[in-house]
One Martini backbone bead per residue (centre of mass of N, CA, C, O) as a GRO file, in nm:
protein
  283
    1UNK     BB    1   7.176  16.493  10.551
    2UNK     BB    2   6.922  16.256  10.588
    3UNK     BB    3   6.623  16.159  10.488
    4UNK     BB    4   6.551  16.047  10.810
    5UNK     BB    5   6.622  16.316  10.968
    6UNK     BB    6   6.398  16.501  10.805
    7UNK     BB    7   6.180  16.313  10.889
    8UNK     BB    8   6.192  16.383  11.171
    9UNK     BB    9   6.195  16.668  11.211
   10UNK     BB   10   5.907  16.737  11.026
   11UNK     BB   11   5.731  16.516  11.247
   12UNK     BB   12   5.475  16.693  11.317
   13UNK     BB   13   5.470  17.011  11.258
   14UNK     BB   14   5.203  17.069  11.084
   15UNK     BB   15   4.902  17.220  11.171
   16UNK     BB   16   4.562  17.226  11.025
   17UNK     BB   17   4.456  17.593  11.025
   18UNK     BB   18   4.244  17.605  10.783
   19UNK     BB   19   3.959  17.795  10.972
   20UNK     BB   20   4.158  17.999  10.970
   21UNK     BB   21   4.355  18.284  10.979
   22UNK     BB   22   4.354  18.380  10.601
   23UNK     BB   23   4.217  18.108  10.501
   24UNK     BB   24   3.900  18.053  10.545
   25UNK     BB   25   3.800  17.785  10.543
   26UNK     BB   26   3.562  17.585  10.504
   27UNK     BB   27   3.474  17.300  10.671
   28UNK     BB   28   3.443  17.103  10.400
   29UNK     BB   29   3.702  17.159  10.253
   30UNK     BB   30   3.901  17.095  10.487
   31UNK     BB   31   3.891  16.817  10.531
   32UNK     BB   32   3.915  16.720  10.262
   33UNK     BB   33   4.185  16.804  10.237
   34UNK     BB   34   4.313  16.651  10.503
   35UNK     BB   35   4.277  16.382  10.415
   36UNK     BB   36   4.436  16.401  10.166
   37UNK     BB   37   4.701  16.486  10.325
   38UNK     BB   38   4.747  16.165  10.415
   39UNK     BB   39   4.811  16.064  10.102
   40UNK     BB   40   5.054  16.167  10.065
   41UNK     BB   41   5.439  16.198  10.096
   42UNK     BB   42   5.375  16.464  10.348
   43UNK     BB   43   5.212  16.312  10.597
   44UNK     BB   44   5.436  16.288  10.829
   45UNK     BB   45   5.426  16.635  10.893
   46UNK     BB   46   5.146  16.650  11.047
   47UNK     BB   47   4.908  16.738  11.195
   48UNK     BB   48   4.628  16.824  11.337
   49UNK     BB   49   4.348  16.921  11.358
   50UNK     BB   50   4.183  17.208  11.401
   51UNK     BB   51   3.941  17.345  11.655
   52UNK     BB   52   3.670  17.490  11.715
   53UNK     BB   53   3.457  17.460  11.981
   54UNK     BB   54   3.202  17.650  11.802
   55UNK     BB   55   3.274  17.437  11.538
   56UNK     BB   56   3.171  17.141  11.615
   57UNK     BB   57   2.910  17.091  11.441
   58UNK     BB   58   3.019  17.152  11.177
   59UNK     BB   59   3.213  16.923  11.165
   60UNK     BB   60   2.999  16.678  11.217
   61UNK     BB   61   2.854  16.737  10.944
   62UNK     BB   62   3.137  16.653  10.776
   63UNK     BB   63   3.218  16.353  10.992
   64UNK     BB   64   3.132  16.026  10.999
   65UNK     BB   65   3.318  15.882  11.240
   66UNK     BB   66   3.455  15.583  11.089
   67UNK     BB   67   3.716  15.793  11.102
   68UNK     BB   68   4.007  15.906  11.236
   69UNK     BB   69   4.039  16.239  11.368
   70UNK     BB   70   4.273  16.440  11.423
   71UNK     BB   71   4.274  16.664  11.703
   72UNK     BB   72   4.208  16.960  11.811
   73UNK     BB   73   4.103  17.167  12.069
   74UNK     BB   74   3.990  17.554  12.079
   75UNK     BB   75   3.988  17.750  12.355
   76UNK     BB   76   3.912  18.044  12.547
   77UNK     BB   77   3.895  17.812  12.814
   78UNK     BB   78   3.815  17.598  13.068
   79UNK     BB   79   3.528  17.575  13.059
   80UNK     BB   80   3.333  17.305  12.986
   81UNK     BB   81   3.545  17.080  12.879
   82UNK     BB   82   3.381  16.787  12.927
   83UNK     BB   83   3.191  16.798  12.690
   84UNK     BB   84   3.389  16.917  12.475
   85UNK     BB   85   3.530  16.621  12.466
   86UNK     BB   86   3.300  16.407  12.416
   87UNK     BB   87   3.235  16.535  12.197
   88UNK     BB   88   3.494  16.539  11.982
   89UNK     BB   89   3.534  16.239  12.017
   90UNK     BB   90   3.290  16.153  11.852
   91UNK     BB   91   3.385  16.287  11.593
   92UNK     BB   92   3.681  16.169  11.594
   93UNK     BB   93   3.720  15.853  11.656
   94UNK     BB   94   3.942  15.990  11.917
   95UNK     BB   95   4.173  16.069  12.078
   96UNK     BB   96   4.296  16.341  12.135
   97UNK     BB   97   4.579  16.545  12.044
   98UNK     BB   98   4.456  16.842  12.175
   99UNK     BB   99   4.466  17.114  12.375
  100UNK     BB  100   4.359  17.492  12.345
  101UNK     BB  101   4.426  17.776  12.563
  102UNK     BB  102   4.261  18.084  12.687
  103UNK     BB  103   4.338  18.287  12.865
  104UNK     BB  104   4.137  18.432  13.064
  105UNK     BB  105   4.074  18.760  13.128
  106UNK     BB  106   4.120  18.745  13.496
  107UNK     BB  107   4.273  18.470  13.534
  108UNK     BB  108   4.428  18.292  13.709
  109UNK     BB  109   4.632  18.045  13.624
  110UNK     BB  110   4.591  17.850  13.845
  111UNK     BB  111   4.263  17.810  13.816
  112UNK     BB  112   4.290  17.726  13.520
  113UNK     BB  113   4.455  17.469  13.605
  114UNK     BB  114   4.239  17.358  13.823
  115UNK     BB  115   4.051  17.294  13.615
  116UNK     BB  116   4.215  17.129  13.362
  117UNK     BB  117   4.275  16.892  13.631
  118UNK     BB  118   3.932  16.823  13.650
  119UNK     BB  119   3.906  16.770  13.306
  120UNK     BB  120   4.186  16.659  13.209
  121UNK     BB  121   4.355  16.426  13.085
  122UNK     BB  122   4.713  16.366  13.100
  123UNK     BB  123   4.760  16.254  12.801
  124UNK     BB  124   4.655  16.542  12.741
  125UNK     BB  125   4.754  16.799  12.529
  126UNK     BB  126   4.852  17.106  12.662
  127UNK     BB  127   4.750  17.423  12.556
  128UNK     BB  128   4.894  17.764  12.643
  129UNK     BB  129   4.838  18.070  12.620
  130UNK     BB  130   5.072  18.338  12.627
  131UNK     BB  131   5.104  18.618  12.695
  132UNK     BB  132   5.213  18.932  12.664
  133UNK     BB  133   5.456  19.053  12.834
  134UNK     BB  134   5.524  19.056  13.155
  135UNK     BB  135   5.365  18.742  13.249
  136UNK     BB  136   5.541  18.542  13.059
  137UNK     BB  137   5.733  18.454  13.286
  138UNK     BB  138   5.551  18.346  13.517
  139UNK     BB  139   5.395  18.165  13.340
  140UNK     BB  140   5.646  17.998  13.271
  141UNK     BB  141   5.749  17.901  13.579
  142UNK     BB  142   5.472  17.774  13.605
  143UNK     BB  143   5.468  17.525  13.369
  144UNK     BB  144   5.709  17.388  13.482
  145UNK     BB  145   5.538  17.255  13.738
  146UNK     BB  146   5.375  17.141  13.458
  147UNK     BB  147   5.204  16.956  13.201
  148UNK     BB  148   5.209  17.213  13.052
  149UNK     BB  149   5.217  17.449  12.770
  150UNK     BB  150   5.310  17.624  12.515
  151UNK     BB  151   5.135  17.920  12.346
  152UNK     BB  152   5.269  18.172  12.070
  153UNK     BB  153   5.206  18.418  11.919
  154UNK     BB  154   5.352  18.510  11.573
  155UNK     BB  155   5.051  18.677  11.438
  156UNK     BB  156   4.834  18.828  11.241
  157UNK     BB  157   4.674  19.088  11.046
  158UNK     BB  158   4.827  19.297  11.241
  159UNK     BB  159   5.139  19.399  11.322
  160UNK     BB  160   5.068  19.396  11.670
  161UNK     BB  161   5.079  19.068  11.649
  162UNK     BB  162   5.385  19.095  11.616
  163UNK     BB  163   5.648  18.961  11.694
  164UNK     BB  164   5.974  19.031  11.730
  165UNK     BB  165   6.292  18.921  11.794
  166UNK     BB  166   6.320  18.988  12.074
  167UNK     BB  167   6.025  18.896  12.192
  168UNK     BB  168   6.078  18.567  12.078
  169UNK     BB  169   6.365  18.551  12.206
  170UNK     BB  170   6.238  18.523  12.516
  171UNK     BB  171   6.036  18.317  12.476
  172UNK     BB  172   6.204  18.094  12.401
  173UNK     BB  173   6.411  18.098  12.640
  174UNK     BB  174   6.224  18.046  12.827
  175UNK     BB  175   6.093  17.772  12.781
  176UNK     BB  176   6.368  17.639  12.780
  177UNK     BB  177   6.437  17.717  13.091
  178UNK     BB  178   6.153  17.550  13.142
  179UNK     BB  179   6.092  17.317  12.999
  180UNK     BB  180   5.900  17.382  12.769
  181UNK     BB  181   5.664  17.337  12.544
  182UNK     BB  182   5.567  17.433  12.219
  183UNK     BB  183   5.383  17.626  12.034
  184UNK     BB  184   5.269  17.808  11.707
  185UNK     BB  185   5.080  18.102  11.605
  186UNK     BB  186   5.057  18.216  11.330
  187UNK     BB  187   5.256  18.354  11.042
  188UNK     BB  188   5.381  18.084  10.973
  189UNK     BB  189   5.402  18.057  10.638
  190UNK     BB  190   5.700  18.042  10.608
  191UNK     BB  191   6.050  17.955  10.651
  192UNK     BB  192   6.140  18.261  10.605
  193UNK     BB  193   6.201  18.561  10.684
  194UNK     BB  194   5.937  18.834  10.577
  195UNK     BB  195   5.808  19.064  10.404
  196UNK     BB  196   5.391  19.111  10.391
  197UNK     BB  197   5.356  19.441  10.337
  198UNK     BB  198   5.316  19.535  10.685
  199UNK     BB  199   5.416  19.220  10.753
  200UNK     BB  200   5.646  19.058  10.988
  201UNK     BB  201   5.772  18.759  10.945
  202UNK     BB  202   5.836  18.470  11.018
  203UNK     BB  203   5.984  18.177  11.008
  204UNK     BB  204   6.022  17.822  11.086
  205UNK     BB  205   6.325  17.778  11.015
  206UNK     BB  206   6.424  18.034  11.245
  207UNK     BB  207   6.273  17.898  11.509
  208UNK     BB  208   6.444  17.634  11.496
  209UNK     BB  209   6.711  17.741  11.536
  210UNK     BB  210   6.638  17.933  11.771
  211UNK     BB  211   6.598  17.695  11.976
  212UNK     BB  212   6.890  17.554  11.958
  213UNK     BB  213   7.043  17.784  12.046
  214UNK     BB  214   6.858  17.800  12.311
  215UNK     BB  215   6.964  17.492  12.412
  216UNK     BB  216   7.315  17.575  12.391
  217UNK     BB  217   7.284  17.876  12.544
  218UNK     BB  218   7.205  18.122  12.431
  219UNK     BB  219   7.157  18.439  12.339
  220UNK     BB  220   6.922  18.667  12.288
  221UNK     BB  221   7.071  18.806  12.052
  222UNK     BB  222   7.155  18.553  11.903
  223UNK     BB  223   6.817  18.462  11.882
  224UNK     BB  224   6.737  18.716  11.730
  225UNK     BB  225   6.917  18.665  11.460
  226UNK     BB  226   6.819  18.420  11.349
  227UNK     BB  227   6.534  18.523  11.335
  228UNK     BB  228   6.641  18.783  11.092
  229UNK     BB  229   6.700  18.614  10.914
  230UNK     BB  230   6.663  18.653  10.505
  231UNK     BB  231   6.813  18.403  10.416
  232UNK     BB  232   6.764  18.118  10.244
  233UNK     BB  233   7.059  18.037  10.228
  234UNK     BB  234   7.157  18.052  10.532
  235UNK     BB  235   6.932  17.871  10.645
  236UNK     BB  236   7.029  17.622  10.486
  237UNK     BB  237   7.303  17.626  10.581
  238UNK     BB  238   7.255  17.586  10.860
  239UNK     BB  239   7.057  17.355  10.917
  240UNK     BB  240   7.266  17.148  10.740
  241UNK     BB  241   7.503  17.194  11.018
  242UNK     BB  242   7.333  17.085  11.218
  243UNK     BB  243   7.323  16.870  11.408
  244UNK     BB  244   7.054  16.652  11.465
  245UNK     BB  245   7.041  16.636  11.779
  246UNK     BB  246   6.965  16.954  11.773
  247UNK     BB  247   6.721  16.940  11.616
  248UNK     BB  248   6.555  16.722  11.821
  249UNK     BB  249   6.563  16.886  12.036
  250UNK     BB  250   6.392  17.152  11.935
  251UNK     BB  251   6.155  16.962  11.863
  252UNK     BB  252   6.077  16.891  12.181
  253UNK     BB  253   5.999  17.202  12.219
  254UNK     BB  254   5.902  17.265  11.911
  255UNK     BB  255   5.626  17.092  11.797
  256UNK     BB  256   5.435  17.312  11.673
  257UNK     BB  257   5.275  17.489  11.406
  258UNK     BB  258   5.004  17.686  11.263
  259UNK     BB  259   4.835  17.631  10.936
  260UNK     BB  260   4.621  17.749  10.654
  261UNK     BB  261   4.875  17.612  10.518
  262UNK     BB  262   5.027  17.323  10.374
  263UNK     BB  263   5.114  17.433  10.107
  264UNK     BB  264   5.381  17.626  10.214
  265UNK     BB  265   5.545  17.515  10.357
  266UNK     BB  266   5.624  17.228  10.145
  267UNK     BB  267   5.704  17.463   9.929
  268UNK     BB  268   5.982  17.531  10.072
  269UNK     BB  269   6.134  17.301  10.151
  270UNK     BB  270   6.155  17.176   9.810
  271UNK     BB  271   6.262  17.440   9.727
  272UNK     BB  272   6.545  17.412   9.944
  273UNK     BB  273   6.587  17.075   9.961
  274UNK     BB  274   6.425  16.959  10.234
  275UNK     BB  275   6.247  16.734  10.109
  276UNK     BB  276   6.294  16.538   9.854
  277UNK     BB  277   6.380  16.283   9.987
  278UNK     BB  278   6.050  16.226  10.083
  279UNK     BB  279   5.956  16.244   9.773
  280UNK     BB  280   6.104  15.972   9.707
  281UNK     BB  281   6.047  15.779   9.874
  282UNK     BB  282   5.715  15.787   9.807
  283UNK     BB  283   5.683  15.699   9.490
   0.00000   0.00000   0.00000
């Protein structure tokens, strides 16, 4: 594979969500972070700085407005929305790059969609975080028929934060299956499928694998078996043997997921041997 394909795949991959746990980095300090990862040779797999809504102060406090900060903007619901967009584009001097939304507990989806459709610009993408359980289905349904994306939690603090491999599975068949496009947050913060003390992680190489997978038409056993592979040796052979053009059709699906830090992704891949070609290229 091409060293120009591999910067198509992995570029915009990596959500900067450095001010989330378990990195819980302060604000300025984030910051000034992500300004430096945009001078580096790995700049261009990059996606916006993730900011919550409540902590919007926060940011304008170290953020001087001269220079445009790609932002996500997340949102507990969707109720005031239109005052915290305008406050967020003054701070990053940019249009939004994302918003995301946590379907408040008890609001039905069709409401929620008609709030963010009285207030937010169409070319504004926005994800809905996707309940987990039973809802999941009828949820990507409804957005299948609409403008939004889904967005799925991958791990968290405790165990059942995580979802396992037939779980995950069944998440991205959905959104595949409804054409709908994702990212994923929490959890990926390697390459490959691993335990972290008590807690199963995914890999996000292997999560890019199985949306593949799950394009081409696999079943769920198929797609959560991609999930639980931890040889990092045959998911390095997989990604390699793949069509590049079905890697970017999964990357159309799985557009990134939110990382606390940018540094494990980066120093996974370059140690995979997926990334040198583009640090050969920028140096």
């Amino acid at each position: 594979m091409t060293s120009s394909v591999f910067a198509d795949v992995f570029e915009t991959f990596f959500d900067d969500a450095a001010v989330f746990p378990p990195g819980n980095m302060p604000m300025p300090q984030a910051v000034t972070d992500h300004g430096s990862h945009h001078r580096t040779w790995y700049a261009p797999t990059l996606g916006p700085f993730v900011c919550p809504a409540e902590r919007l102060n926060e940011l304008r406090a170290v953020w001087d407005g001269r220079r445009p900060l790609p932002l996500s903007l997340l949102l507990p619901g969707p109720a005031g929305l239109t005052a915290l967009l305008q406050q967020a584009e003054r701070i990053s001097a940019s249009p939004l790059k994302a918003v995301e939304v946590v379907l408040p507990v008890g609001m039905p989806l069709a409401e929620a969609l008609r709030m963010l459709d009285d207030q937010l610009a169409e070319d504004v993408p926005c994800y809905l975080e996707v309940p987990r359980g039973a809802q999941q289905d009828s949820v990507l349904d409804t957005l299948a028929a609409t403008r939004y994306r889904a967005k799925f939690r991958t791990g968290g603090a405790e165990p059942e934060a995580h979802p396992d491999e037939w779980e995950l599975a069944q998440a991205i068949l959905g959104a595949v299956r409804c054409g709908v496009p994702f990212k994923c947050t929490a959890g990926l913060h390697h390459a490959v499928r691993h335990t972290d003390g008590v807690l199963e992680q995914h890999g996000f190489r292997n999560v890019l694998l199985a949306t593949a997978a799950a394009a081409d038409g696999a079943d769920r056993g198929d797609v959560a078996a991609v999930l639980a592979q931890r040889s990092s040796q045959e998911v390095t052979r997989q990604i390699r043997s793949v069509d590049p053009r079905r890697l970017m059709v999964a990357r159309a699906c799985f557009v990134s997921f939110g990382t606390c830090s940018i540094f494990d992704p980066i120093t996974d891949l370059v140690a995979l041997n997926l990334m040198h070609h583009l640090e050969e290229k920028n140096r």
